[in-house]
Amino acid sequence: QVQLVESGGGSVQAGDSLRLSCAAPGRTLSMYTMGWFRQAPGKERVVVSTITWSRWSTSTAYYPDSVKDRFTISRDNAKNTVYLQMNSLKPEDTAVYYCALRTGTRSTEEADYDTWGRGTQVTVSS
């Protein structure tokens, strides 16, 4: 059974933008950690962003240097959905992007995430 559903991928040119969505039905986004990971052909899956909410819905986000100032993670609690806004895309951003959920505290480790989506392809051409 698919627990998380990603959408919004596609083929774009360098410098363009995309917004990825991750639907998390049946989950209350507050008090969960959500992550976005990506996997390029022949490469290991790596983290691109995480977000953790307090019980007052105050969020804390993480970005590695590779996407800092270009990608932004956000959420819509009413829709049980998290987003990844990707600006100034580069060819090296080409990968399958995965959404993941963790029931514990914030983590950038793939093994710490409990539930995964099937992924959405992002292709950036020069």
mmCIF file of C-alpha atoms in Angstrom:
data_model
loop_
_atom_site.group_PDB
_atom_site.id
_atom_site.type_symbol
_atom_site.label_atom_id
_atom_site.label_comp_id
_atom_site.label_asym_id
_atom_site.label_seq_id
_atom_site.Cartn_x
_atom_site.Cartn_y
_atom_site.Cartn_z
ATOM 1 C CA GLN A 1 0.000 0.000 0.000
ATOM 2 C CA VAL A 2 1.304 3.450 -0.924
ATOM 3 C CA GLN A 3 1.464 5.605 2.195
ATOM 4 C CA LEU A 4 3.020 8.730 0.649
ATOM 5 C CA VAL A 5 2.438 10.071 -2.860
ATOM 6 C CA GLU A 6 4.847 12.445 -4.625
ATOM 7 C CA SER A 7 3.931 14.583 -7.608
ATOM 8 C CA GLY A 8 5.175 17.607 -9.529
ATOM 9 C CA GLY A 9 8.270 16.237 -11.243
ATOM 10 C CA GLY A 10 9.062 16.771 -14.887
ATOM 11 C CA SER A 11 11.632 17.821 -17.481
ATOM 12 C CA VAL A 12 12.860 21.415 -17.364
ATOM 13 C CA GLN A 13 15.784 23.536 -18.476
ATOM 14 C CA ALA A 14 18.554 24.825 -16.246
ATOM 15 C CA GLY A 15 17.398 27.866 -14.309
ATOM 16 C CA ASP A 16 13.752 26.789 -14.229
ATOM 17 C CA SER A 17 11.682 25.985 -11.145
ATOM 18 C CA LEU A 18 9.536 23.076 -9.983
ATOM 19 C CA ARG A 19 7.408 22.441 -6.922
ATOM 20 C CA LEU A 20 7.143 18.886 -5.649
ATOM 21 C CA SER A 21 4.227 17.791 -3.487
ATOM 22 C CA CYS A 22 3.946 14.916 -1.023
ATOM 23 C CA ALA A 23 0.539 13.848 0.229
ATOM 24 C CA ALA A 24 0.506 12.157 3.642
ATOM 25 C CA PRO A 25 -3.034 10.901 4.175
ATOM 26 C CA GLY A 26 -4.031 9.975 7.693
ATOM 27 C CA ARG A 27 -1.109 11.825 9.266
ATOM 28 C CA THR A 28 -1.041 14.880 11.442
ATOM 29 C CA LEU A 29 1.981 16.792 10.155
ATOM 30 C CA SER A 30 2.668 18.431 13.493
ATOM 31 C CA MET A 31 5.062 16.284 15.585
ATOM 32 C CA TYR A 32 6.328 14.334 12.531
ATOM 33 C CA THR A 33 9.585 14.763 10.668
ATOM 34 C CA MET A 34 9.305 14.857 6.877
ATOM 35 C CA GLY A 35 12.203 14.510 4.484
ATOM 36 C CA TRP A 36 12.974 14.832 0.800
ATOM 37 C CA PHE A 37 15.676 12.592 -0.660
ATOM 38 C CA ARG A 38 16.969 12.152 -4.180
ATOM 39 C CA GLN A 39 18.793 9.455 -6.094
ATOM 40 C CA ALA A 40 20.649 10.118 -9.334
ATOM 41 C CA PRO A 41 21.451 7.275 -11.757
ATOM 42 C CA GLY A 42 24.254 5.128 -10.366
ATOM 43 C CA LYS A 43 24.390 7.117 -7.114
ATOM 44 C CA GLU A 44 23.273 6.590 -3.533
ATOM 45 C CA ARG A 45 20.138 8.223 -2.217
ATOM 46 C CA VAL A 46 20.920 11.439 -0.333
ATOM 47 C CA VAL A 47 18.937 13.919 1.725
ATOM 48 C CA VAL A 48 17.966 17.263 0.211
ATOM 49 C CA SER A 49 15.741 18.663 2.963
ATOM 50 C CA THR A 50 13.983 17.840 6.231
ATOM 51 C CA ILE A 51 11.397 19.631 8.333
ATOM 52 C CA THR A 52 10.304 19.050 11.938
ATOM 53 C CA TRP A 53 7.382 20.653 13.735
ATOM 54 C CA SER A 54 6.833 21.307 17.415
ATOM 55 C CA ARG A 55 3.480 20.686 19.056
ATOM 56 C CA TRP A 56 2.779 24.383 18.384
ATOM 57 C CA SER A 57 3.497 23.880 14.660
ATOM 58 C CA THR A 58 6.770 25.779 14.766
ATOM 59 C CA SER A 59 9.024 24.300 12.087
ATOM 60 C CA THR A 60 12.755 23.731 11.804
ATOM 61 C CA ALA A 61 14.224 22.991 8.377
ATOM 62 C CA TYR A 62 17.502 21.490 7.197
ATOM 63 C CA TYR A 63 19.230 21.878 3.824
ATOM 64 C CA PRO A 64 22.599 20.579 2.687
ATOM 65 C CA ASP A 65 24.944 23.033 1.008
ATOM 66 C CA SER A 66 24.169 21.569 -2.409
ATOM 67 C CA VAL A 67 20.629 23.013 -2.361
ATOM 68 C CA LYS A 68 20.802 25.774 0.251
ATOM 69 C CA ASP A 69 19.235 29.050 -0.940
ATOM 70 C CA ARG A 70 17.655 27.277 -3.930
ATOM 71 C CA PHE A 71 15.252 24.753 -2.350
ATOM 72 C CA THR A 72 12.580 25.459 0.263
ATOM 73 C CA ILE A 73 10.534 22.912 2.197
ATOM 74 C CA SER A 74 7.088 23.823 3.506
ATOM 75 C CA ARG A 75 3.811 22.250 4.573
ATOM 76 C CA ASP A 76 0.063 22.704 4.473
ATOM 77 C CA ASN A 77 -1.376 21.076 7.574
ATOM 78 C CA ALA A 78 -4.956 21.376 6.334
ATOM 79 C CA LYS A 79 -4.097 19.241 3.283
ATOM 80 C CA ASN A 80 -1.633 16.895 5.042
ATOM 81 C CA THR A 81 0.871 17.833 2.356
ATOM 82 C CA VAL A 82 4.519 18.885 2.296
ATOM 83 C CA TYR A 83 6.198 20.696 -0.585
ATOM 84 C CA LEU A 84 9.657 21.163 -1.995
ATOM 85 C CA GLN A 85 10.049 24.365 -3.986
ATOM 86 C CA MET A 86 13.079 24.053 -6.257
ATOM 87 C CA ASN A 87 14.445 27.192 -7.914
ATOM 88 C CA SER A 88 17.457 27.810 -10.147
ATOM 89 C CA LEU A 89 17.601 24.144 -11.082
ATOM 90 C CA LYS A 90 20.875 22.713 -12.346
ATOM 91 C CA PRO A 91 21.615 19.600 -14.420
ATOM 92 C CA GLU A 92 23.158 18.007 -11.323
ATOM 93 C CA ASP A 93 19.727 18.174 -9.660
ATOM 94 C CA THR A 94 18.521 15.474 -12.058
ATOM 95 C CA ALA A 95 17.302 12.545 -9.957
ATOM 96 C CA VAL A 96 14.306 10.655 -8.678
ATOM 97 C CA TYR A 97 12.970 12.587 -5.686
ATOM 98 C CA TYR A 98 11.421 10.719 -2.756
ATOM 99 C CA CYS A 99 9.289 11.891 0.133
ATOM 100 C CA ALA A 100 9.700 10.161 3.496
ATOM 101 C CA LEU A 101 8.179 10.303 6.979
ATOM 102 C CA ARG A 102 9.843 9.728 10.339
ATOM 103 C CA THR A 103 7.959 9.281 13.614
ATOM 104 C CA GLY A 104 10.932 10.383 15.731
ATOM 105 C CA THR A 105 13.087 13.467 16.000
ATOM 106 C CA ARG A 106 14.759 15.215 13.078
ATOM 107 C CA SER A 107 17.205 13.081 11.134
ATOM 108 C CA THR A 108 19.087 13.166 7.845
ATOM 109 C CA GLU A 109 19.677 9.397 7.861
ATOM 110 C CA GLU A 110 17.760 7.377 5.291
ATOM 111 C CA ALA A 111 17.403 4.397 7.641
ATOM 112 C CA ASP A 112 15.594 6.499 10.249
ATOM 113 C CA TYR A 113 12.578 7.125 8.017
ATOM 114 C CA ASP A 114 9.598 4.822 8.403
ATOM 115 C CA THR A 115 7.418 5.453 5.358
ATOM 116 C CA TRP A 116 8.364 6.270 1.760
ATOM 117 C CA GLY A 117 6.718 7.324 -1.450
ATOM 118 C CA ARG A 118 7.458 5.823 -4.858
ATOM 119 C CA GLY A 119 9.356 8.839 -6.164
ATOM 120 C CA THR A 120 8.956 11.414 -8.914
ATOM 121 C CA GLN A 121 11.457 12.052 -11.717
ATOM 122 C CA VAL A 122 13.113 15.447 -12.124
ATOM 123 C CA THR A 123 15.235 16.000 -15.234
ATOM 124 C CA VAL A 124 17.152 19.242 -15.786
ATOM 125 C CA SER A 125 18.791 19.866 -19.160
ATOM 126 C CA SER A 126 21.442 22.432 -20.058
#
